[in-house]
Amino acid sequence: MFGHFHETKWRLDRSPAMAGDFRWQNGFIAVDWGTTNRRAWMVAAGGQAHEILDDSLGVLKIEDGGFPAEIASIRQHHGEEPVLLAGMIGSNRGWIEAPYVPAPASLDAIVAAIRWPQDGVGIVPGVSYRSGRDADVMRGEEVQIFGALAEELAPRDGLLCHPGTHAKWVRMESGAIGPFRSVMTGELFSTLSRHGILIDRLQEDVFPNDDFRAGAEHGLAHDDLTAELFSIRARYLLGVGACDNASYASGLLIGADVRIGLAFGGTGPIALIGRPDLTALYAEALRLAGRDATQIDGEHAFLLGARAIAERLT
Amino acid sequence: MFGHFHETKWRLDRSPAMAGDFRWQNGFIAVDWGTTNRRAWMVAAGGQAHEILDDSLGVLKIEDGGFPAEIASIRQHHGEEPVLLAGMIGSNRGWIEAPYVPAPASLDAIVAAIRWPQDGVGIVPGVSYRSGRDADVMRGEEVQIFGALAEELAPRDGLLCHPGTHAKWVRMESGAIGPFRSVMTGELFSTLSRHGILIDRLQEDVFPNDDFRAGAEHGLAHDDLTAELFSIRARYLLGVGACDNASYASGLLIGADVRIGLAFGGTGPIALIGRPDLTALYAEALRLAGRDATQIDGEHAFLLGARAIAERLT
């Protein structure tokens, strides 16, 4: 059941001793429990964090009523520390639903809305955004965002992007999550690489190379994504401009994503929070769009955010 | 092996007696043999056409070397008439490859490039387009296009659209297929309705209703397709503006498709050739874009095109 273990990778070196609930000061377990995967870390009182779990037991794989046994199993292996759960485990497909906190959403508002299915086991809620017919949701990204903010890695006012299956562009307003918008970039790339006419063209790894840049330039400058994707197939059949098709397609989707995200507003550098391979691709596309970016490792940001939440528990 | 049979549906009432090869004047079998399906019709000398085959034995389901036996089986059931084959059967995954005819492609050029794997059995080639890095391909649509032209259902100069898995926008130039562009609208809708986060929202039938129109208006006016698709999920989760999500998503994709197609150039009414349910949706999106459209049944057009080709065989 338990996946591979990692050495201590992160040291959350924020100096003040934890305030609030005494139990959380002695360390806790932070779990990012998504739809198809879960990862967990032990965060020690001194700030050392090490991964204790990385497997594919996402919420969809846990049977009805199976979450208490999973928590008991984690504690049996790793100790009786309190547990902070984030991600889709708080959705209507998870353990219990932690209703979305509406944007603008501060860290305090999120902490106040944590659900407690068991004593010492909290589920962080997601965030929703509504304005007229504009609507969006996130679950899990909010922890990373507030983690980056807690260490001043991301600005309290400005534009932030979290690449992934559903990339999120977020306008931070006075330290709160303001309006945000999701783009299905990761899901579309993944789906196109597994189904349909482009399968054979999208099996290679993606790199921020010249072909990625050509795709990103196209995606940034043109609004013809659903046509340009087919061109990849046609160029291959006709032997036109042989290139690294997977990187070109990724560039195309990310270029369109960045175009949408930048139209969403905000000036100044963009804080990119997420998997380093993805933030590198987005940083490259942003560079082509003439914008600076700061890359923040999503795992580090998650742990910083979990700790920022734990500090506020009373 | 043989699917359901249809009554005579079409009468190809072009008056002149067929010229050219005597054998084709006594009627022939026309087959639209695609990747996953095939359909065949008997076209009598008098112009009556009736469907004789409609099954899922697409080219990918025929074993290596299996095509002669399939042709023999069709003839055993329906007579020794000559056979005209079109569609993916002429691709590198089909029987034998009928290389693309480069655009601008006239009907005469296509007829001249027909491949003959057996005496009296012809495979119609597809058409390719290249200009710099622009590249596109079609296989099967060319027969429908020239069928519509033969009966003056579509203009010899102007913009034409063939909706489908990969919708084609074609600029007709002096009666030849000129520059054209494919848009992955049908494939994307189909894929999104079978995989990923929108599955549950895309199971209903699509109609050109108010929700379709709202989606089409958005797709015509905005270039944020990959974000707006996610909004469908978010609105549902937040209970914002309950609507017929499948029709909205279809409208969104078709609106973006029409925006790309109209940017491709051409004035005047657009000839829509294809499945009547699809041409109706595209006609509605074109109406919202302020453009007139003529709808032409793709089956009828295919038979007219097959006959126009048969008339030219010598």
Short mmCIF file of N, CA and C in Angstrom, two decimals, chain A residues 13-162:
data_model
loop_
_atom_site.label_atom_id
_atom_site.label_comp_id
_atom_site.label_asym_id
_atom_site.label_seq_id
_atom_site.Cartn_x
_atom_site.Cartn_y
_atom_site.Cartn_z
N ASP A 13 11.92 26.57 7.04
CA ASP A 13 12.72 27.28 8.04
C ASP A 13 12.10 28.60 8.47
N ARG A 14 10.82 28.60 8.69
CA ARG A 14 10.22 29.81 9.26
C ARG A 14 10.50 29.77 10.75
N SER A 15 10.97 30.87 11.29
CA SER A 15 11.53 30.82 12.63
C SER A 15 10.53 30.79 13.78
N PRO A 16 9.44 31.57 13.74
CA PRO A 16 8.62 31.62 14.95
C PRO A 16 8.07 30.25 15.32
N ALA A 17 8.05 29.97 16.60
CA ALA A 17 7.44 28.72 17.06
C ALA A 17 5.97 28.74 16.69
N MET A 18 5.42 27.57 16.46
CA MET A 18 4.01 27.50 16.08
C MET A 18 3.13 27.97 17.23
N ALA A 19 2.13 28.74 16.87
CA ALA A 19 1.16 29.17 17.87
C ALA A 19 -0.05 28.26 17.77
N GLY A 20 -1.08 28.59 18.50
CA GLY A 20 -2.33 27.85 18.32
C GLY A 20 -2.36 26.53 19.05
N ASP A 21 -3.14 25.60 18.48
CA ASP A 21 -3.39 24.30 19.08
C ASP A 21 -2.07 23.60 19.40
N PHE A 22 -1.90 23.26 20.66
CA PHE A 22 -0.65 22.66 21.11
C PHE A 22 -0.28 21.41 20.31
N ARG A 23 -1.32 20.60 20.00
CA ARG A 23 -1.01 19.33 19.35
C ARG A 23 -0.30 19.52 18.01
N TRP A 24 -0.68 20.57 17.25
CA TRP A 24 -0.08 20.80 15.94
C TRP A 24 1.35 21.32 16.03
N GLN A 25 1.73 21.82 17.25
CA GLN A 25 3.10 22.33 17.39
C GLN A 25 4.13 21.21 17.41
N ASN A 26 3.69 20.02 17.74
CA ASN A 26 4.63 18.90 17.83
C ASN A 26 4.77 18.13 16.52
N GLY A 27 4.33 18.75 15.47
CA GLY A 27 4.43 18.10 14.16
C GLY A 27 3.09 17.55 13.73
N PHE A 28 2.95 17.36 12.43
CA PHE A 28 1.69 16.86 11.89
C PHE A 28 1.94 16.19 10.54
N ILE A 29 0.91 15.51 10.09
CA ILE A 29 0.98 14.84 8.79
C ILE A 29 0.14 15.65 7.80
N ALA A 30 0.75 16.01 6.68
CA ALA A 30 0.02 16.77 5.65
C ALA A 30 -0.19 15.85 4.44
N VAL A 31 -1.44 15.79 3.98
CA VAL A 31 -1.77 14.90 2.87
C VAL A 31 -2.39 15.69 1.73
N ASP A 32 -1.82 15.54 0.54
CA ASP A 32 -2.42 16.11 -0.68
C ASP A 32 -3.12 14.93 -1.37
N TRP A 33 -4.44 14.85 -1.18
CA TRP A 33 -5.19 13.65 -1.60
C TRP A 33 -6.06 14.02 -2.80
N GLY A 34 -5.57 13.65 -3.97
CA GLY A 34 -6.26 14.03 -5.19
C GLY A 34 -7.18 12.94 -5.71
N THR A 35 -7.67 13.16 -6.92
CA THR A 35 -8.61 12.23 -7.53
C THR A 35 -7.96 10.87 -7.79
N THR A 36 -6.72 10.91 -8.29
CA THR A 36 -6.08 9.65 -8.73
C THR A 36 -4.80 9.34 -7.97
N ASN A 37 -4.31 10.26 -7.16
CA ASN A 37 -3.06 10.02 -6.42
C ASN A 37 -3.16 10.66 -5.05
N ARG A 38 -2.24 10.25 -4.18
CA ARG A 38 -2.12 10.95 -2.90
C ARG A 38 -0.66 10.96 -2.50
N ARG A 39 -0.30 12.02 -1.82
CA ARG A 39 1.04 12.14 -1.27
C ARG A 39 0.91 12.65 0.15
N ALA A 40 1.81 12.19 1.01
CA ALA A 40 1.77 12.64 2.40
C ALA A 40 3.17 12.91 2.89
N TRP A 41 3.27 13.86 3.79
CA TRP A 41 4.56 14.24 4.39
C TRP A 41 4.39 14.33 5.91
N MET A 42 5.44 14.00 6.61
CA MET A 42 5.51 14.27 8.03
C MET A 42 6.22 15.60 8.20
N VAL A 43 5.55 16.54 8.85
CA VAL A 43 6.16 17.86 9.10
C VAL A 43 6.50 17.91 10.58
N ALA A 44 7.79 17.88 10.87
CA ALA A 44 8.23 17.84 12.27
C ALA A 44 8.12 19.22 12.90
N ALA A 45 8.12 19.25 14.22
CA ALA A 45 8.00 20.52 14.94
C ALA A 45 9.12 21.48 14.51
N GLY A 46 10.30 20.96 14.27
CA GLY A 46 11.43 21.82 13.92
C GLY A 46 11.37 22.32 12.49
N GLY A 47 10.44 21.82 11.69
CA GLY A 47 10.31 22.31 10.32
C GLY A 47 10.77 21.32 9.27
N GLN A 48 11.46 20.24 9.68
CA GLN A 48 11.85 19.25 8.68
C GLN A 48 10.61 18.54 8.16
N ALA A 49 10.57 18.34 6.88
CA ALA A 49 9.44 17.63 6.28
C ALA A 49 9.99 16.50 5.44
N HIS A 50 9.42 15.32 5.57
CA HIS A 50 9.82 14.27 4.64
C HIS A 50 8.60 13.49 4.18
N GLU A 51 8.69 13.05 2.97
CA GLU A 51 7.56 12.36 2.35
C GLU A 51 7.40 10.97 2.98
N ILE A 52 6.18 10.62 3.29
CA ILE A 52 5.94 9.30 3.87
C ILE A 52 5.02 8.45 2.99
N LEU A 53 4.48 9.06 1.94
CA LEU A 53 3.49 8.34 1.14
C LEU A 53 3.40 8.96 -0.24
N ASP A 54 3.39 8.12 -1.26
CA ASP A 54 3.22 8.60 -2.63
C ASP A 54 2.69 7.42 -3.42
N ASP A 55 1.37 7.35 -3.56
CA ASP A 55 0.80 6.19 -4.25
C ASP A 55 -0.42 6.61 -5.07
N SER A 56 -1.05 5.64 -5.69
CA SER A 56 -2.16 5.95 -6.59
C SER A 56 -3.53 5.70 -5.95
N LEU A 57 -3.57 5.71 -4.62
CA LEU A 57 -4.87 5.53 -3.95
C LEU A 57 -5.59 6.87 -3.85
N GLY A 58 -5.95 7.42 -5.01
CA GLY A 58 -6.74 8.65 -5.04
C GLY A 58 -8.13 8.40 -4.48
N VAL A 59 -8.86 9.50 -4.26
CA VAL A 59 -10.17 9.36 -3.58
C VAL A 59 -11.11 8.43 -4.35
N LEU A 60 -10.97 8.35 -5.68
CA LEU A 60 -11.88 7.49 -6.43
C LEU A 60 -11.61 6.01 -6.16
N LYS A 61 -10.45 5.70 -5.61
CA LYS A 61 -10.12 4.29 -5.35
C LYS A 61 -10.47 3.85 -3.93
N ILE A 62 -10.89 4.79 -3.09
CA ILE A 62 -11.23 4.44 -1.71
C ILE A 62 -12.72 4.09 -1.64
N GLU A 63 -13.03 2.93 -1.11
CA GLU A 63 -14.43 2.50 -1.03
C GLU A 63 -15.23 3.39 -0.08
N ASP A 64 -16.54 3.37 -0.24
CA ASP A 64 -17.41 4.10 0.67
C ASP A 64 -17.09 3.72 2.11
N GLY A 65 -16.89 4.72 2.93
CA GLY A 65 -16.61 4.44 4.34
C GLY A 65 -15.18 3.98 4.60
N GLY A 66 -14.34 4.04 3.62
CA GLY A 66 -12.99 3.51 3.77
C GLY A 66 -11.95 4.50 4.29
N PHE A 67 -12.32 5.79 4.40
CA PHE A 67 -11.31 6.78 4.78
C PHE A 67 -10.80 6.63 6.22
N PRO A 68 -11.68 6.35 7.22
CA PRO A 68 -11.15 6.20 8.59
C PRO A 68 -10.07 5.11 8.66
N ALA A 69 -10.27 4.02 7.95
CA ALA A 69 -9.27 2.94 7.98
C ALA A 69 -7.96 3.40 7.33
N GLU A 70 -8.06 4.23 6.28
CA GLU A 70 -6.85 4.74 5.64
C GLU A 70 -6.07 5.65 6.60
N ILE A 71 -6.81 6.52 7.29
CA ILE A 71 -6.17 7.42 8.25
C ILE A 71 -5.52 6.60 9.37
N ALA A 72 -6.25 5.58 9.85
CA ALA A 72 -5.71 4.74 10.92
C ALA A 72 -4.43 4.05 10.46
N SER A 73 -4.42 3.63 9.22
CA SER A 73 -3.24 2.95 8.68
C SER A 73 -2.03 3.89 8.61
N ILE A 74 -2.29 5.11 8.15
CA ILE A 74 -1.20 6.10 8.08
C ILE A 74 -0.63 6.36 9.47
N ARG A 75 -1.55 6.51 10.44
CA ARG A 75 -1.08 6.82 11.81
C ARG A 75 -0.36 5.62 12.42
N GLN A 76 -0.83 4.44 12.09
CA GLN A 76 -0.18 3.25 12.63
C GLN A 76 1.28 3.20 12.20
N HIS A 77 1.51 3.59 10.94
CA HIS A 77 2.87 3.56 10.43
C HIS A 77 3.70 4.76 10.87
N HIS A 78 3.04 5.91 11.09
CA HIS A 78 3.82 7.14 11.22
C HIS A 78 3.56 7.92 12.49
N GLY A 79 2.71 7.44 13.36
CA GLY A 79 2.50 8.13 14.62
C GLY A 79 1.15 8.80 14.72
N GLU A 80 0.82 9.26 15.91
CA GLU A 80 -0.52 9.76 16.21
C GLU A 80 -0.66 11.26 15.98
N GLU A 81 0.25 11.83 15.21
CA GLU A 81 0.18 13.26 14.95
C GLU A 81 -1.16 13.63 14.29
N PRO A 82 -1.56 14.88 14.47
CA PRO A 82 -2.76 15.34 13.75
C PRO A 82 -2.51 15.31 12.24
N VAL A 83 -3.62 15.27 11.50
CA VAL A 83 -3.53 15.10 10.04
C VAL A 83 -4.28 16.23 9.35
N LEU A 84 -3.62 16.87 8.40
CA LEU A 84 -4.26 17.91 7.60
C LEU A 84 -4.41 17.37 6.18
N LEU A 85 -5.65 17.31 5.69
CA LEU A 85 -5.95 16.75 4.39
C LEU A 85 -6.38 17.86 3.44
N ALA A 86 -5.86 17.82 2.20
CA ALA A 86 -6.26 18.83 1.20
C ALA A 86 -6.46 18.16 -0.14
N GLY A 87 -7.17 18.84 -1.01
CA GLY A 87 -7.41 18.31 -2.35
C GLY A 87 -8.80 17.71 -2.48
N MET A 88 -8.96 16.81 -3.41
CA MET A 88 -10.29 16.29 -3.75
C MET A 88 -10.91 15.45 -2.65
N ILE A 89 -10.14 15.15 -1.60
CA ILE A 89 -10.73 14.43 -0.47
C ILE A 89 -11.84 15.27 0.17
N GLY A 90 -11.81 16.60 -0.07
CA GLY A 90 -12.86 17.47 0.46
C GLY A 90 -13.99 17.73 -0.51
N SER A 91 -14.00 17.00 -1.64
CA SER A 91 -15.05 17.19 -2.64
C SER A 91 -16.20 16.22 -2.39
N ASN A 92 -17.23 16.34 -3.21
CA ASN A 92 -18.38 15.44 -3.05
C ASN A 92 -18.04 14.00 -3.45
N ARG A 93 -16.86 13.78 -3.98
CA ARG A 93 -16.42 12.42 -4.24
C ARG A 93 -15.41 11.95 -3.20
N GLY A 94 -15.13 12.79 -2.20
CA GLY A 94 -14.11 12.45 -1.22
C GLY A 94 -14.72 11.86 0.06
N TRP A 95 -14.11 12.21 1.19
CA TRP A 95 -14.53 11.66 2.47
C TRP A 95 -15.80 12.36 2.94
N ILE A 96 -15.63 13.62 3.36
CA ILE A 96 -16.80 14.47 3.59
C ILE A 96 -16.55 15.76 2.82
N GLU A 97 -17.63 16.41 2.43
CA GLU A 97 -17.46 17.59 1.59
C GLU A 97 -17.12 18.81 2.46
N ALA A 98 -16.08 19.49 2.09
CA ALA A 98 -15.72 20.76 2.72
C ALA A 98 -16.12 21.85 1.74
N PRO A 99 -17.26 22.50 1.97
CA PRO A 99 -17.78 23.43 0.95
C PRO A 99 -16.77 24.52 0.60
N TYR A 100 -16.81 24.93 -0.69
CA TYR A 100 -15.91 25.97 -1.18
C TYR A 100 -16.05 27.26 -0.38
N VAL A 101 -14.93 27.90 -0.12
CA VAL A 101 -14.93 29.26 0.43
C VAL A 101 -14.98 30.21 -0.75
N PRO A 102 -15.96 31.11 -0.79
CA PRO A 102 -16.04 32.00 -1.97
C PRO A 102 -14.91 33.03 -2.00
N ALA A 103 -14.37 33.28 -3.19
CA ALA A 103 -13.38 34.35 -3.37
C ALA A 103 -14.09 35.69 -3.29
N PRO A 104 -13.44 36.76 -2.76
CA PRO A 104 -12.05 36.75 -2.27
C PRO A 104 -11.92 35.93 -0.98
N ALA A 105 -10.94 35.02 -0.99
CA ALA A 105 -10.77 34.08 0.11
C ALA A 105 -9.42 34.27 0.76
N SER A 106 -9.43 34.66 2.03
CA SER A 106 -8.19 34.82 2.79
C SER A 106 -7.80 33.48 3.41
N LEU A 107 -6.57 33.39 3.87
CA LEU A 107 -6.15 32.17 4.56
C LEU A 107 -6.97 31.97 5.83
N ASP A 108 -7.27 33.06 6.54
CA ASP A 108 -8.08 32.92 7.76
C ASP A 108 -9.47 32.35 7.45
N ALA A 109 -10.05 32.79 6.32
CA ALA A 109 -11.38 32.28 5.96
C ALA A 109 -11.32 30.79 5.64
N ILE A 110 -10.23 30.39 5.01
CA ILE A 110 -10.08 28.96 4.68
C ILE A 110 -9.89 28.14 5.95
N VAL A 111 -9.05 28.64 6.85
CA VAL A 111 -8.81 27.91 8.11
C VAL A 111 -10.14 27.78 8.88
N ALA A 112 -10.92 28.84 8.89
CA ALA A 112 -12.19 28.80 9.63
C ALA A 112 -13.17 27.80 9.04
N ALA A 113 -13.00 27.46 7.77
CA ALA A 113 -13.95 26.56 7.09
C ALA A 113 -13.46 25.11 7.02
N ILE A 114 -12.34 24.82 7.69
CA ILE A 114 -11.84 23.44 7.70
C ILE A 114 -12.90 22.52 8.34
N ARG A 115 -13.10 21.37 7.74
CA ARG A 115 -14.04 20.38 8.30
C ARG A 115 -13.24 19.37 9.11
N TRP A 116 -13.88 18.85 10.16
CA TRP A 116 -13.19 17.94 11.08
C TRP A 116 -13.94 16.62 11.17
N PRO A 117 -13.67 15.67 10.27
CA PRO A 117 -14.37 14.39 10.33
C PRO A 117 -14.01 13.58 11.56
N GLN A 118 -12.82 13.78 12.10
CA GLN A 118 -12.40 13.13 13.34
C GLN A 118 -11.63 14.16 14.15
N ASP A 119 -11.51 13.93 15.43
CA ASP A 119 -10.68 14.80 16.27
C ASP A 119 -9.25 14.78 15.74
N GLY A 120 -8.71 15.94 15.48
CA GLY A 120 -7.33 16.00 15.02
C GLY A 120 -7.13 15.67 13.55
N VAL A 121 -8.21 15.57 12.81
CA VAL A 121 -8.12 15.30 11.36
C VAL A 121 -8.94 16.35 10.63
N GLY A 122 -8.26 17.25 9.95
CA GLY A 122 -8.96 18.36 9.29
C GLY A 122 -8.89 18.26 7.78
N ILE A 123 -9.96 18.69 7.12
CA ILE A 123 -10.00 18.75 5.65
C ILE A 123 -10.10 20.19 5.21
N VAL A 124 -9.11 20.63 4.43
CA VAL A 124 -9.06 22.01 3.96
C VAL A 124 -10.09 22.18 2.84
N PRO A 125 -10.91 23.24 2.89
CA PRO A 125 -11.90 23.46 1.82
C PRO A 125 -11.23 24.03 0.57
N GLY A 126 -11.90 23.91 -0.56
CA GLY A 126 -11.46 24.58 -1.77
C GLY A 126 -11.98 26.00 -1.82
N VAL A 127 -11.77 26.65 -2.95
CA VAL A 127 -12.21 28.04 -3.14
C VAL A 127 -13.05 28.11 -4.41
N SER A 128 -14.10 28.90 -4.37
CA SER A 128 -14.93 29.11 -5.55
C SER A 128 -14.89 30.57 -5.95
N TYR A 129 -15.17 30.83 -7.23
CA TYR A 129 -15.26 32.20 -7.71
C TYR A 129 -16.51 32.34 -8.54
N ARG A 130 -17.26 33.40 -8.29
CA ARG A 130 -18.44 33.69 -9.10
C ARG A 130 -18.54 35.17 -9.37
N SER A 131 -18.89 35.50 -10.61
CA SER A 131 -19.20 36.88 -10.96
C SER A 131 -20.08 36.80 -12.20
N GLY A 132 -21.37 37.06 -12.01
CA GLY A 132 -22.28 36.86 -13.13
C GLY A 132 -22.24 35.41 -13.56
N ARG A 133 -22.01 35.18 -14.86
CA ARG A 133 -21.91 33.79 -15.33
C ARG A 133 -20.50 33.22 -15.20
N ASP A 134 -19.53 34.07 -14.85
CA ASP A 134 -18.18 33.54 -14.62
C ASP A 134 -18.20 32.69 -13.35
N ALA A 135 -17.62 31.51 -13.44
CA ALA A 135 -17.61 30.60 -12.30
C ALA A 135 -16.36 29.76 -12.38
N ASP A 136 -15.76 29.50 -11.23
CA ASP A 136 -14.60 28.62 -11.22
C ASP A 136 -14.42 28.02 -9.83
N VAL A 137 -13.65 26.95 -9.78
CA VAL A 137 -13.40 26.25 -8.51
C VAL A 137 -11.96 25.76 -8.47
N MET A 138 -11.44 25.65 -7.25
CA MET A 138 -10.13 25.00 -7.05
C MET A 138 -10.19 24.18 -5.77
N ARG A 139 -9.39 23.14 -5.71
CA ARG A 139 -9.25 22.33 -4.50
C ARG A 139 -7.83 21.82 -4.44
N GLY A 140 -7.08 22.29 -3.46
CA GLY A 140 -5.70 21.86 -3.28
C GLY A 140 -4.71 22.96 -3.63
N GLU A 141 -5.00 23.67 -4.73
CA GLU A 141 -4.09 24.75 -5.14
C GLU A 141 -4.02 25.84 -4.07
N GLU A 142 -5.15 26.04 -3.33
CA GLU A 142 -5.17 27.13 -2.34
C GLU A 142 -4.10 26.94 -1.27
N VAL A 143 -3.81 25.70 -0.90
CA VAL A 143 -2.78 25.46 0.11
C VAL A 143 -1.41 25.90 -0.42
N GLN A 144 -1.15 25.55 -1.69
CA GLN A 144 0.14 25.94 -2.29
C GLN A 144 0.26 27.45 -2.42
N ILE A 145 -0.85 28.08 -2.80
CA ILE A 145 -0.83 29.54 -2.97
C ILE A 145 -0.52 30.23 -1.66
N PHE A 146 -1.21 29.82 -0.58
CA PHE A 146 -0.96 30.49 0.70
C PHE A 146 0.39 30.10 1.28
N GLY A 147 0.89 28.95 0.90
CA GLY A 147 2.26 28.59 1.29
C GLY A 147 3.27 29.51 0.65
N ALA A 148 3.10 29.77 -0.65
CA ALA A 148 4.02 30.68 -1.34
C ALA A 148 3.92 32.09 -0.75
N LEU A 149 2.70 32.49 -0.41
CA LEU A 149 2.52 33.82 0.19
C LEU A 149 3.16 33.92 1.57
N ALA A 150 3.03 32.84 2.34
CA ALA A 150 3.53 32.87 3.72
C ALA A 150 5.02 33.16 3.75
N GLU A 151 5.73 32.67 2.73
CA GLU A 151 7.17 32.88 2.67
C GLU A 151 7.54 34.01 1.72
N GLU A 152 6.51 34.76 1.30
CA GLU A 152 6.74 35.89 0.40
C GLU A 152 7.42 35.47 -0.90
N LEU A 153 7.16 34.23 -1.31
CA LEU A 153 7.65 33.77 -2.61
C LEU A 153 6.73 34.29 -3.71
N ALA A 154 5.48 34.57 -3.37
CA ALA A 154 4.52 35.12 -4.33
C ALA A 154 3.96 36.41 -3.74
N PRO A 155 3.56 37.34 -4.60
CA PRO A 155 3.10 38.65 -4.11
C PRO A 155 1.69 38.59 -3.54
N ARG A 156 1.38 39.49 -2.62
CA ARG A 156 0.03 39.58 -2.04
C ARG A 156 -0.94 40.21 -3.04
N ASP A 157 -0.41 40.96 -4.00
CA ASP A 157 -1.22 41.53 -5.07
C ASP A 157 -0.52 41.24 -6.38
N GLY A 158 -1.21 40.59 -7.30
CA GLY A 158 -0.57 40.28 -8.58
C GLY A 158 -1.14 39.01 -9.17
N LEU A 159 -0.53 38.61 -10.26
CA LEU A 159 -1.04 37.45 -11.00
C LEU A 159 -0.19 36.23 -10.70
N LEU A 160 -0.88 35.12 -10.53
CA LEU A 160 -0.24 33.88 -10.13
C LEU A 160 -0.80 32.78 -11.03
N CYS A 161 0.03 31.81 -11.35
CA CYS A 161 -0.45 30.71 -12.20
C CYS A 161 -0.02 29.38 -11.61
N HIS A 162 -0.96 28.45 -11.56
CA HIS A 162 -0.68 27.10 -11.08
C HIS A 162 -0.93 26.14 -12.24
#
